[in-house]
mmCIF file of C-alpha atoms and ligand atoms in Angstrom:
data_model
loop_
_atom_site.group_PDB
_atom_site.id
_atom_site.type_symbol
_atom_site.label_atom_id
_atom_site.label_comp_id
_atom_site.label_asym_id
_atom_site.label_seq_id
_atom_site.Cartn_x
_atom_site.Cartn_y
_atom_site.Cartn_z
ATOM 1 C CA MET A 1 -24.912 14.508 35.869
ATOM 2 C CA LYS A 2 -21.816 12.122 35.665
ATOM 3 C CA TRP A 3 -20.025 12.612 32.758
ATOM 4 C CA PRO A 4 -17.812 11.060 30.728
ATOM 5 C CA ALA A 5 -18.149 7.483 31.456
ATOM 6 C CA ASN A 6 -15.141 5.767 33.142
ATOM 7 C CA ARG A 7 -13.437 4.305 30.006
ATOM 8 C CA ILE A 8 -12.765 7.769 28.958
ATOM 9 C CA LEU A 9 -11.145 9.252 32.224
ATOM 10 C CA GLN A 10 -9.329 6.131 32.689
ATOM 11 C CA SER A 11 -7.965 6.265 29.128
ATOM 12 C CA SER A 12 -4.654 8.698 28.827
ATOM 13 C CA PRO A 13 -5.724 11.822 27.582
ATOM 14 C CA LYS A 14 -5.357 12.531 23.913
ATOM 15 C CA SER A 15 -2.208 14.163 22.600
ATOM 16 C CA PHE A 16 -1.639 15.654 19.532
ATOM 17 C CA GLY A 17 1.840 16.577 20.222
ATOM 18 C CA MET A 18 3.545 19.325 18.903
ATOM 19 C CA TYR A 19 0.420 20.129 16.618
ATOM 20 C CA GLU A 20 -1.479 22.778 19.021
ATOM 21 C CA GLN A 21 1.171 24.330 19.466
ATOM 22 C CA ALA A 22 1.934 24.992 15.988
ATOM 23 C CA MET A 23 -1.443 25.982 15.061
ATOM 24 C CA LYS A 24 -1.193 29.264 16.721
ATOM 25 C CA LEU A 25 2.345 30.098 15.266
ATOM 26 C CA MET A 26 -0.159 29.554 11.754
ATOM 27 C CA GLN A 27 -3.012 31.430 12.983
ATOM 28 C CA GLU A 28 -0.161 34.479 13.861
ATOM 29 C CA GLY A 29 0.799 34.151 10.048
ATOM 30 C CA LYS A 30 4.207 32.625 10.732
ATOM 31 C CA ASP A 31 5.648 30.645 7.550
ATOM 32 C CA VAL A 32 5.106 26.882 9.369
ATOM 33 C CA ILE A 33 6.843 24.060 7.866
ATOM 34 C CA HIS A 34 5.103 20.878 9.034
ATOM 35 C CA LEU A 35 7.686 17.918 9.674
ATOM 36 C CA GLU A 36 5.657 16.220 12.284
ATOM 37 C CA VAL A 37 1.917 15.181 10.515
ATOM 38 C CA GLY A 38 2.568 11.596 9.110
ATOM 39 C CA ARG A 39 0.703 11.767 5.717
ATOM 40 C CA PRO A 40 1.167 11.770 2.526
ATOM 41 C CA SER A 41 2.249 14.854 0.182
ATOM 42 C CA PHE A 42 1.068 13.149 -3.395
ATOM 43 C CA ASP A 43 -2.676 13.198 -4.535
ATOM 44 C CA THR A 44 -4.245 9.814 -4.929
ATOM 45 C CA PRO A 45 -3.678 8.314 -8.482
ATOM 46 C CA LEU A 46 -6.271 9.578 -11.009
ATOM 47 C CA HIS A 47 -7.636 5.836 -11.741
ATOM 48 C CA ILE A 48 -8.383 5.526 -8.133
ATOM 49 C CA LYS A 49 -10.517 9.087 -8.408
ATOM 50 C CA GLU A 50 -11.963 7.564 -11.323
ATOM 51 C CA ALA A 51 -13.175 4.498 -10.937
ATOM 52 C CA THR A 52 -14.414 6.519 -7.514
ATOM 53 C CA LYS A 53 -16.734 8.802 -9.565
ATOM 54 C CA LYS A 54 -17.894 5.811 -12.071
ATOM 55 C CA ALA A 55 -19.335 4.235 -9.307
ATOM 56 C CA LEU A 56 -21.356 7.569 -7.976
ATOM 57 C CA ASP A 57 -22.345 8.029 -11.008
ATOM 58 C CA ASP A 58 -23.536 4.001 -11.401
ATOM 59 C CA GLY A 59 -25.712 4.797 -7.941
ATOM 60 C CA VAL A 60 -23.052 2.597 -5.869
ATOM 61 C CA VAL A 61 -25.015 4.796 -3.065
ATOM 62 C CA HIS A 62 -26.812 1.953 -0.757
ATOM 63 C CA TYR A 63 -26.131 -0.041 1.830
ATOM 64 C CA GLY A 64 -23.141 -2.857 1.260
ATOM 65 C CA ASP A 65 -22.019 -6.088 2.610
ATOM 66 C CA PHE A 66 -21.035 -5.466 6.383
ATOM 67 C CA ALA A 67 -17.507 -7.096 5.928
ATOM 68 C CA GLY A 68 -16.860 -5.087 2.665
ATOM 69 C CA ASP A 69 -17.950 -5.350 -1.020
ATOM 70 C CA PRO A 70 -16.784 -9.211 -1.779
ATOM 71 C CA LEU A 71 -15.166 -8.153 -5.247
ATOM 72 C CA LEU A 72 -13.262 -5.724 -3.099
ATOM 73 C CA ARG A 73 -12.242 -8.977 -0.506
ATOM 74 C CA GLN A 74 -11.338 -11.104 -3.400
ATOM 75 C CA ALA A 75 -8.918 -8.105 -4.433
ATOM 76 C CA ILE A 76 -7.529 -7.569 -1.395
ATOM 77 C CA SER A 77 -7.081 -11.838 -1.155
ATOM 78 C CA ASP A 78 -5.282 -12.036 -4.751
ATOM 79 C CA LYS A 79 -3.103 -9.212 -2.940
ATOM 80 C CA LEU A 80 -2.782 -10.450 0.133
ATOM 81 C CA ARG A 81 -1.549 -13.862 -1.361
ATOM 82 C CA SER A 82 1.130 -12.391 -4.095
ATOM 83 C CA PHE A 83 2.499 -9.172 -1.648
ATOM 84 C CA ASN A 84 2.395 -10.362 1.749
ATOM 85 C CA GLY A 85 2.487 -14.857 1.215
ATOM 86 C CA LEU A 86 -0.853 -14.998 3.041
ATOM 87 C CA ASP A 87 -3.724 -17.846 1.883
ATOM 88 C CA VAL A 88 -6.825 -15.883 2.930
ATOM 89 C CA SER A 89 -10.120 -16.562 1.522
ATOM 90 C CA THR A 90 -12.628 -13.832 1.598
ATOM 91 C CA ASP A 91 -14.633 -14.624 4.520
ATOM 92 C CA GLU A 92 -11.217 -13.798 6.573
ATOM 93 C CA ILE A 93 -11.059 -10.562 5.357
ATOM 94 C CA LEU A 94 -13.128 -7.283 6.853
ATOM 95 C CA VAL A 95 -12.874 -3.773 4.538
ATOM 96 C CA THR A 96 -12.292 -1.193 7.444
ATOM 97 C CA ASN A 97 -12.321 2.305 7.655
ATOM 98 C CA GLY A 98 -8.471 2.831 7.641
ATOM 99 C CA LEU A 99 -6.068 0.925 10.233
ATOM 100 C CA THR A 100 -7.365 3.307 12.975
ATOM 101 C CA HIS A 101 -11.140 0.914 12.605
ATOM 102 C CA ALA A 102 -8.898 -2.522 12.185
ATOM 103 C CA ALA A 103 -7.455 -1.710 15.291
ATOM 104 C CA TYR A 104 -10.383 -0.396 17.151
ATOM 105 C CA ALA A 105 -12.298 -3.568 16.287
ATOM 106 C CA VAL A 106 -9.312 -5.528 17.056
ATOM 107 C CA PHE A 107 -8.800 -4.492 20.534
ATOM 108 C CA MET A 108 -12.038 -3.581 20.960
ATOM 109 C CA ALA A 109 -13.038 -7.567 20.071
ATOM 110 C CA ALA A 110 -9.720 -9.393 21.753
ATOM 111 C CA ILE A 111 -9.535 -7.521 25.471
ATOM 112 C CA ASP A 112 -11.399 -7.694 28.130
ATOM 113 C CA GLU A 113 -10.889 -5.499 31.541
ATOM 114 C CA GLY A 114 -7.218 -5.668 32.894
ATOM 115 C CA ASP A 115 -5.726 -7.565 29.929
ATOM 116 C CA GLU A 116 -2.162 -6.514 29.354
ATOM 117 C CA VAL A 117 -0.996 -5.352 25.867
ATOM 118 C CA ILE A 118 2.788 -4.933 24.786
ATOM 119 C CA LEU A 119 3.679 -2.398 22.706
ATOM 120 C CA LEU A 120 7.051 -1.970 21.828
ATOM 121 C CA GLU A 121 8.534 1.415 23.000
ATOM 122 C CA PRO A 122 9.069 4.243 21.237
ATOM 123 C CA TYR A 123 5.645 2.818 19.836
ATOM 124 C CA TYR A 124 2.694 4.410 17.992
ATOM 125 C CA PRO A 125 0.780 6.316 20.367
ATOM 126 C CA GLN A 126 -2.832 6.200 19.038
ATOM 127 C CA HIS A 127 -2.826 2.158 19.789
ATOM 128 C CA VAL A 128 -2.170 3.100 23.541
ATOM 129 C CA ASN A 129 -5.885 4.985 23.749
ATOM 130 C CA LYS A 130 -7.555 2.253 22.237
ATOM 131 C CA ILE A 131 -6.235 -0.167 23.891
ATOM 132 C CA GLU A 132 -7.042 1.765 27.313
ATOM 133 C CA LEU A 133 -10.325 2.168 25.537
ATOM 134 C CA ALA A 134 -11.099 -1.269 24.970
ATOM 135 C CA GLY A 135 -10.322 -1.926 28.753
ATOM 136 C CA GLY A 136 -6.480 -3.194 28.745
ATOM 137 C CA LYS A 137 -3.155 -2.219 30.258
ATOM 138 C CA VAL A 138 -0.433 -0.861 28.074
ATOM 139 C CA VAL A 139 2.655 -2.746 28.884
ATOM 140 C CA THR A 140 5.682 -1.336 26.979
ATOM 141 C CA ALA A 141 8.541 -3.452 25.706
ATOM 142 C CA PRO A 142 11.915 -0.736 24.895
ATOM 143 C CA LEU A 143 13.453 -1.660 21.358
ATOM 144 C CA ASP A 144 17.097 -2.443 21.691
ATOM 145 C CA ARG A 145 18.210 1.190 21.090
ATOM 146 C CA GLU A 146 21.838 0.486 21.036
ATOM 147 C CA ASN A 147 21.246 -1.604 18.050
ATOM 148 C CA GLY A 148 19.334 0.737 16.084
ATOM 149 C CA PHE A 149 15.914 -0.203 18.014
ATOM 150 C CA ARG A 150 15.936 -4.245 17.106
ATOM 151 C CA ILE A 151 13.816 -6.116 18.616
ATOM 152 C CA ASP A 152 14.510 -7.224 21.976
ATOM 153 C CA GLY A 153 12.763 -10.384 22.791
ATOM 154 C CA LYS A 154 14.275 -10.733 26.255
ATOM 155 C CA ALA A 155 13.052 -7.233 27.074
ATOM 156 C CA ILE A 156 9.474 -8.577 25.767
ATOM 157 C CA GLU A 157 9.547 -11.962 27.714
ATOM 158 C CA ALA A 158 10.105 -10.384 30.952
ATOM 159 C CA ARG A 159 6.791 -8.359 30.496
ATOM 160 C CA ILE A 160 4.849 -11.420 29.727
ATOM 161 C CA ASN A 161 2.678 -12.833 32.907
ATOM 162 C CA ASP A 162 -0.753 -14.667 33.167
ATOM 163 C CA ARG A 163 -2.763 -11.121 32.422
ATOM 164 C CA THR A 164 -0.455 -10.574 28.792
ATOM 165 C CA ARG A 165 -2.968 -11.222 25.838
ATOM 166 C CA MET A 166 -1.533 -9.668 22.793
ATOM 167 C CA ILE A 167 1.546 -8.275 21.627
ATOM 168 C CA CYS A 168 1.016 -4.968 19.428
ATOM 169 C CA ILE A 169 3.959 -4.489 16.472
ATOM 170 C CA VAL A 170 3.956 -1.899 13.632
ATOM 171 C CA ASN A 171 6.387 -2.637 11.052
ATOM 172 C CA PRO A 172 7.890 -0.899 9.344
ATOM 173 C CA ALA A 173 8.009 0.885 12.080
ATOM 174 C CA ASN A 174 6.738 4.360 13.298
ATOM 175 C CA PRO A 175 8.615 6.337 14.488
ATOM 176 C CA THR A 176 12.186 4.280 14.316
ATOM 177 C CA GLY A 177 11.816 3.435 10.586
ATOM 178 C CA ARG A 178 12.534 0.060 10.943
ATOM 179 C CA VAL A 179 11.643 -2.654 8.691
ATOM 180 C CA TYR A 180 11.865 -6.022 10.695
ATOM 181 C CA SER A 181 13.426 -8.461 9.379
ATOM 182 C CA ARG A 182 11.911 -12.190 9.334
ATOM 183 C CA GLU A 183 14.748 -13.676 12.098
ATOM 184 C CA GLU A 184 13.704 -10.831 14.618
ATOM 185 C CA LEU A 185 9.820 -11.069 13.615
ATOM 186 C CA GLN A 186 10.519 -15.258 14.461
ATOM 187 C CA VAL A 187 11.566 -14.266 18.252
ATOM 188 C CA ILE A 188 8.080 -12.844 18.681
ATOM 189 C CA ALA A 189 6.400 -15.742 16.636
ATOM 190 C CA ASP A 190 8.210 -17.881 19.168
ATOM 191 C CA LEU A 191 7.029 -15.992 22.238
ATOM 192 C CA ALA A 192 3.192 -15.674 21.023
ATOM 193 C CA VAL A 193 3.393 -19.660 20.501
ATOM 194 C CA LYS A 194 5.431 -20.153 23.815
ATOM 195 C CA HIS A 195 2.636 -17.858 25.792
ATOM 196 C CA ASP A 196 -0.142 -18.718 23.487
ATOM 197 C CA LEU A 197 -0.657 -14.654 22.959
ATOM 198 C CA LEU A 198 -2.501 -12.986 19.946
ATOM 199 C CA VAL A 199 -0.403 -10.512 17.791
ATOM 200 C CA ALA A 200 -2.127 -7.266 16.529
ATOM 201 C CA SER A 201 0.447 -6.452 13.379
ATOM 202 C CA ASP A 202 -0.096 -2.761 11.791
ATOM 203 C CA GLU A 203 1.444 -3.168 8.598
ATOM 204 C CA VAL A 204 0.229 0.378 7.333
ATOM 205 C CA TYR A 205 3.313 1.430 5.984
ATOM 206 C CA GLU A 206 4.122 -2.404 4.315
ATOM 207 C CA GLN A 207 4.783 -0.581 1.121
ATOM 208 C CA ILE A 208 6.825 1.975 1.477
ATOM 209 C CA THR A 209 10.581 0.254 2.090
ATOM 210 C CA TYR A 210 13.946 1.221 0.211
ATOM 211 C CA ASP A 211 16.806 -0.219 -0.748
ATOM 212 C CA GLY A 212 15.346 -3.377 -1.827
ATOM 213 C CA GLN A 213 14.291 -4.327 1.996
ATOM 214 C CA GLN A 214 11.860 -6.834 1.837
ATOM 215 C CA HIS A 215 8.633 -6.493 4.018
ATOM 216 C CA THR A 216 7.500 -9.407 5.997
ATOM 217 C CA SER A 217 3.663 -10.033 7.365
ATOM 218 C CA ILE A 218 4.381 -12.095 10.748
ATOM 219 C CA ALA A 219 1.363 -13.730 10.082
ATOM 220 C CA SER A 220 3.154 -15.770 7.130
ATOM 221 C CA LEU A 221 6.063 -17.441 9.619
ATOM 222 C CA PRO A 222 4.662 -21.355 10.943
ATOM 223 C CA GLY A 223 1.788 -20.826 13.295
ATOM 224 C CA MET A 224 1.105 -17.594 13.171
ATOM 225 C CA TRP A 225 -1.910 -16.747 10.907
ATOM 226 C CA GLU A 226 -3.815 -19.024 13.509
ATOM 227 C CA ARG A 227 -3.313 -16.202 16.490
ATOM 228 C CA THR A 228 -2.370 -12.795 14.208
ATOM 229 C CA PHE A 229 -4.743 -9.735 13.200
ATOM 230 C CA SER A 230 -2.812 -8.101 10.565
ATOM 231 C CA MET A 231 -3.791 -5.202 9.526
ATOM 232 C CA PHE A 232 -3.339 -2.860 6.524
ATOM 233 C CA ALA A 233 -4.614 0.458 4.780
ATOM 234 C CA TYR A 234 -4.596 2.584 1.773
ATOM 235 C CA THR A 235 -3.370 5.338 4.048
ATOM 236 C CA LYS A 236 0.078 5.687 3.124
ATOM 237 C CA ALA A 237 1.525 4.300 -0.092
ATOM 238 C CA PHE A 238 -1.485 5.337 -2.233
ATOM 239 C CA ALA A 239 -2.388 8.371 -0.731
ATOM 240 C CA MET A 240 -5.334 7.835 0.868
ATOM 241 C CA ASP A 241 -5.062 8.882 4.105
ATOM 242 C CA GLY A 242 -8.919 10.997 4.080
ATOM 243 C CA TRP A 243 -10.392 8.379 2.012
ATOM 244 C CA ARG A 244 -10.642 6.374 5.413
ATOM 245 C CA LEU A 245 -9.509 2.997 3.777
ATOM 246 C CA GLY A 246 -8.119 -0.118 5.245
ATOM 247 C CA TYR A 247 -8.318 -3.970 6.236
ATOM 248 C CA LEU A 248 -7.730 -6.386 7.902
ATOM 249 C CA ALA A 249 -7.145 -10.297 7.588
ATOM 250 C CA CYS A 250 -7.761 -13.196 10.353
ATOM 251 C CA LYS A 251 -8.344 -16.449 11.326
ATOM 252 C CA ARG A 252 -12.212 -16.998 10.427
ATOM 253 C CA GLU A 253 -13.605 -17.852 13.684
ATOM 254 C CA TYR A 254 -12.094 -14.458 14.503
ATOM 255 C CA MET A 255 -14.641 -12.461 12.362
ATOM 256 C CA PRO A 256 -17.903 -12.416 14.082
ATOM 257 C CA ALA A 257 -16.222 -10.439 17.008
ATOM 258 C CA LEU A 258 -14.737 -7.918 14.601
ATOM 259 C CA LEU A 259 -18.085 -7.609 12.832
ATOM 260 C CA LYS A 260 -19.944 -7.232 16.090
ATOM 261 C CA ILE A 261 -17.589 -4.341 16.986
ATOM 262 C CA THR A 262 -17.891 -3.139 13.462
ATOM 263 C CA VAL A 263 -21.344 -3.250 12.491
ATOM 264 C CA ASN A 264 -22.286 -1.316 16.052
ATOM 265 C CA ASP A 265 -19.525 1.211 15.292
ATOM 266 C CA VAL A 266 -19.599 2.505 11.891
ATOM 267 C CA ALA A 267 -21.975 -0.543 9.937
ATOM 268 C CA HIS A 268 -19.695 -0.677 7.093
ATOM 269 C CA VAL A 269 -17.083 1.386 4.831
ATOM 270 C CA ASN A 270 -18.743 3.734 2.461
ATOM 271 C CA VAL A 271 -19.500 1.808 -0.346
ATOM 272 C CA PHE A 272 -18.201 3.901 -3.658
ATOM 273 C CA ILE A 273 -14.728 4.653 -1.776
ATOM 274 C CA GLN A 274 -14.418 0.723 -1.754
ATOM 275 C CA HIS A 275 -15.004 0.752 -5.915
ATOM 276 C CA GLY A 276 -11.475 3.335 -5.477
ATOM 277 C CA GLY A 277 -10.025 0.587 -3.459
ATOM 278 C CA ARG A 278 -10.609 -2.064 -6.022
ATOM 279 C CA ALA A 279 -9.171 -0.146 -8.324
ATOM 280 C CA ALA A 280 -6.151 0.779 -6.239
ATOM 281 C CA LEU A 281 -5.169 -3.203 -6.150
ATOM 282 C CA THR A 282 -6.190 -4.088 -9.911
ATOM 283 C CA GLY A 283 -4.818 -1.498 -11.536
ATOM 284 C CA PRO A 284 -1.466 -0.065 -12.519
ATOM 285 C CA GLN A 285 0.888 0.291 -9.795
ATOM 286 C CA ASP A 286 3.606 2.071 -11.163
ATOM 287 C CA CYS A 287 1.979 5.026 -9.162
ATOM 288 C CA LEU A 288 3.383 3.199 -6.065
ATOM 289 C CA ALA A 289 6.866 2.912 -7.003
ATOM 290 C CA GLU A 290 6.986 6.127 -8.201
ATOM 291 C CA MET A 291 6.015 8.320 -4.645
ATOM 292 C CA VAL A 292 8.421 5.454 -3.008
ATOM 293 C CA ALA A 293 11.191 6.733 -5.101
ATOM 294 C CA GLU A 294 10.269 10.206 -4.744
ATOM 295 C CA ASP A 295 9.884 9.580 -0.774
ATOM 296 C CA ASP A 296 13.073 7.679 -1.139
ATOM 297 C CA ARG A 297 14.840 10.925 -2.671
ATOM 298 C CA ARG A 298 13.761 13.074 0.428
ATOM 299 C CA ARG A 299 14.942 10.327 2.854
ATOM 300 C CA ARG A 300 18.332 10.417 1.287
ATOM 301 C CA MET A 301 18.507 14.532 1.279
ATOM 302 C CA VAL A 302 17.164 14.913 5.004
ATOM 303 C CA CYS A 303 19.469 12.626 6.372
ATOM 304 C CA ARG A 304 22.572 13.807 4.650
ATOM 305 C CA ARG A 305 21.710 17.232 5.601
ATOM 306 C CA LEU A 306 21.166 16.141 9.712
ATOM 307 C CA ASN A 307 24.318 14.031 9.384
ATOM 308 C CA GLU A 308 26.060 16.645 8.209
ATOM 309 C CA ILE A 309 25.006 19.169 11.385
ATOM 310 C CA ASP A 310 27.774 18.288 14.302
ATOM 311 C CA GLY A 311 26.299 16.221 17.014
ATOM 312 C CA ILE A 312 23.186 14.699 14.891
ATOM 313 C CA VAL A 313 23.244 10.920 13.778
ATOM 314 C CA CYS A 314 20.538 10.369 11.358
ATOM 315 C CA PRO A 315 20.675 6.755 10.253
ATOM 316 C CA LEU A 316 18.515 6.169 6.766
ATOM 317 C CA PRO A 317 15.303 4.729 7.871
ATOM 318 C CA GLU A 318 15.252 1.108 6.086
ATOM 319 C CA GLY A 319 11.006 2.246 5.430
ATOM 320 C CA THR A 320 8.397 4.587 6.503
ATOM 321 C CA ILE A 321 8.468 8.321 5.691
ATOM 322 C CA TYR A 322 10.079 9.361 9.191
ATOM 323 C CA ALA A 323 13.850 10.077 10.022
ATOM 324 C CA PHE A 324 14.362 9.316 13.787
ATOM 325 C CA PRO A 325 17.943 11.026 14.245
ATOM 326 C CA ASP A 326 19.685 10.957 17.503
ATOM 327 C CA VAL A 327 19.846 14.630 19.270
ATOM 328 C CA SER A 328 21.359 13.482 22.499
ATOM 329 C CA ALA A 329 24.555 15.379 22.206
ATOM 330 C CA PHE A 330 22.810 18.447 22.449
ATOM 331 C CA GLY A 331 22.074 17.445 26.048
ATOM 332 C CA LYS A 332 18.476 18.598 26.477
ATOM 333 C CA PRO A 333 15.522 17.062 26.694
ATOM 334 C CA SER A 334 13.812 16.058 23.039
ATOM 335 C CA GLN A 335 10.566 17.930 23.806
ATOM 336 C CA GLN A 336 12.402 21.150 24.551
ATOM 337 C CA ILE A 337 14.667 20.796 21.303
ATOM 338 C CA ALA A 338 11.508 20.403 19.173
ATOM 339 C CA GLU A 339 9.417 23.240 21.146
ATOM 340 C CA GLU A 340 12.632 25.272 20.830
ATOM 341 C CA ILE A 341 12.714 24.506 16.854
ATOM 342 C CA LEU A 342 9.268 25.692 16.827
ATOM 343 C CA ALA A 343 9.566 28.858 18.302
ATOM 344 C CA GLU A 344 12.864 29.539 16.505
ATOM 345 C CA THR A 345 12.349 28.273 13.242
ATOM 346 C CA TYR A 346 8.917 27.585 12.601
ATOM 347 C CA VAL A 347 9.831 24.147 11.449
ATOM 348 C CA VAL A 348 7.315 21.406 13.363
ATOM 349 C CA THR A 349 9.098 18.322 14.384
ATOM 350 C CA GLU A 350 7.968 15.981 16.899
ATOM 351 C CA ALA A 351 10.071 14.538 20.386
ATOM 352 C CA GLY A 352 10.726 11.427 20.655
ATOM 353 C CA THR A 353 9.360 11.193 24.050
ATOM 354 C CA PHE A 354 5.702 11.646 22.273
ATOM 355 C CA TYR A 355 6.455 7.884 21.227
ATOM 356 C CA GLY A 356 7.274 6.968 25.256
ATOM 357 C CA PRO A 357 10.281 7.280 27.123
ATOM 358 C CA ALA A 358 12.172 5.141 25.357
ATOM 359 C CA GLY A 359 12.599 7.791 22.275
ATOM 360 C CA GLU A 360 14.299 10.488 24.465
ATOM 361 C CA GLY A 361 17.395 11.726 22.582
ATOM 362 C CA HIS A 362 15.229 11.745 19.357
ATOM 363 C CA LEU A 363 13.500 13.532 16.825
ATOM 364 C CA ARG A 364 10.796 12.412 14.430
ATOM 365 C CA ILE A 365 10.696 14.054 11.085
ATOM 366 C CA CYS A 366 8.382 13.206 8.426
ATOM 367 C CA PHE A 367 9.915 13.655 5.020
ATOM 368 C CA GLY A 368 6.684 12.651 3.347
ATOM 369 C CA ALA A 369 4.149 15.262 3.812
ATOM 370 C CA GLU A 370 5.771 18.443 2.459
ATOM 371 C CA PRO A 371 7.519 18.836 -1.547
ATOM 372 C CA TYR A 372 11.095 18.574 -1.420
ATOM 373 C CA GLU A 373 12.076 22.129 -1.609
ATOM 374 C CA VAL A 374 9.862 22.811 1.150
ATOM 375 C CA ILE A 375 11.784 19.865 3.165
ATOM 376 C CA GLU A 376 15.284 21.566 2.086
ATOM 377 C CA ARG A 377 13.765 25.161 3.469
ATOM 378 C CA ALA A 378 12.799 23.027 6.425
ATOM 379 C CA MET A 379 16.616 22.009 6.787
ATOM 380 C CA ASP A 380 18.383 25.134 6.504
ATOM 381 C CA ARG A 381 16.388 26.411 9.330
ATOM 382 C CA LEU A 382 17.637 23.028 11.190
ATOM 383 C CA ARG A 383 20.953 23.638 10.606
ATOM 384 C CA ASP A 384 20.625 27.372 11.889
ATOM 385 C CA TYR A 385 18.981 26.261 14.949
ATOM 386 C CA PHE A 386 21.294 23.253 15.873
ATOM 387 C CA SER A 387 24.458 25.727 15.280
ATOM 388 C CA ARG A 388 23.235 28.624 17.197
HETATM 389 C C1 PLP B 401 1.838 2.796 12.824
HETATM 390 C C2 PLP B 401 0.064 3.982 12.211
HETATM 391 N N1 PLP B 401 -0.551 3.089 12.380
HETATM 392 C C3 PLP B 401 -2.384 3.903 11.636
HETATM 393 C C4 PLP B 401 -2.178 4.727 11.510
HETATM 394 C C5 PLP B 401 -3.183 5.478 11.130
HETATM 395 O O1 PLP B 401 -3.773 5.013 9.669
HETATM 396 P P1 PLP B 401 -5.268 5.254 9.270
HETATM 397 O O2 PLP B 401 -4.888 6.584 8.403
HETATM 398 O O3 PLP B 401 -5.328 4.330 7.858
HETATM 399 O O4 PLP B 401 -6.584 4.756 10.036
HETATM 400 C C6 PLP B 401 -0.887 5.736 11.287
HETATM 401 C C7 PLP B 401 -0.875 7.121 10.755
HETATM 402 O O5 PLP B 401 -0.150 7.702 11.002
HETATM 403 C C8 PLP B 401 -0.065 4.921 11.497
HETATM 404 O O6 PLP B 401 1.357 6.013 11.594
#
């Protein structure tokens, strides 16, 4: 009996990074601190939970609209206009099971066997798996490491050929913490228009930016709405990672193909969860600012503590919940450093190479998933490790 299908055999093995090694230590009862997992530490705001509970009590339990609750899509349309500068009607929005489902639907609907998709490296690894499952080939274009991981138009253009179908960006970027400027995004927009490419834009961290940094949706640049799939989720900013709720926006003509994937995959998103999603967009927004302010406090502490260690250079990330310190001065592969840190201090970090070879010399440290005091303890342990 043949098992599994070729599409599984041909896609890269799914890796959980340092998580599996950390699990072993946890089972041994060690005091493991998780700085690798990319999720918020906060509870979901109360008014979002209340709206969801009310929907359940009101009997919102049956099949719903495949594209998502029309009232939720109206709230999303309003948010896209006010926050993202996008004029999107409700039939150009698909409510999804988090950003994961949005990206899966986009890659499955857009990519033919052998089509090439350019990812900026260091990249978010889960996009690699999805592109490969869709039959596509991932081609990586390094970000400009010497200049703080800026977008490098020349590196991207050198990789474009007649098989290239799409450029996929993550903005704000995981793992580098960059918030791409309008000028950098314009470089990608110009290439997409010049070579007639689609763009998938993962904006899962759009609301988590610091020091007044403005998030720009690439679809808002001239000529980009026609070719961009803008993907968002409640996951990070609203502390709703387990809820599995997100959405994507694109030109009306692309919707039937995306719906075809969605209907055969999940049918539609859980109906009462969508009521919580509407409350999140239409209710009080102070909770967002409060959570970002706490992330900011942790960000400053983590970067200060890391920069105090001789040999580490850690610029303040402009967005996201990740610091991406340069540890190349220690002269060891970043995977080895991450493994030694785990074995000696029980702090879980992620090696930069988990995000592609261009991440060598870096560690990714999540400051969003644990309380301030716990992260401080982790920083003490990192200081002790690096001073040995
Ligand atoms: C860049 C990026 N995209 C997508 C996701 C997954 O988002 P979701 O949980 O909404 O599927 C993550 C989660 O860490 C992420 O960092």
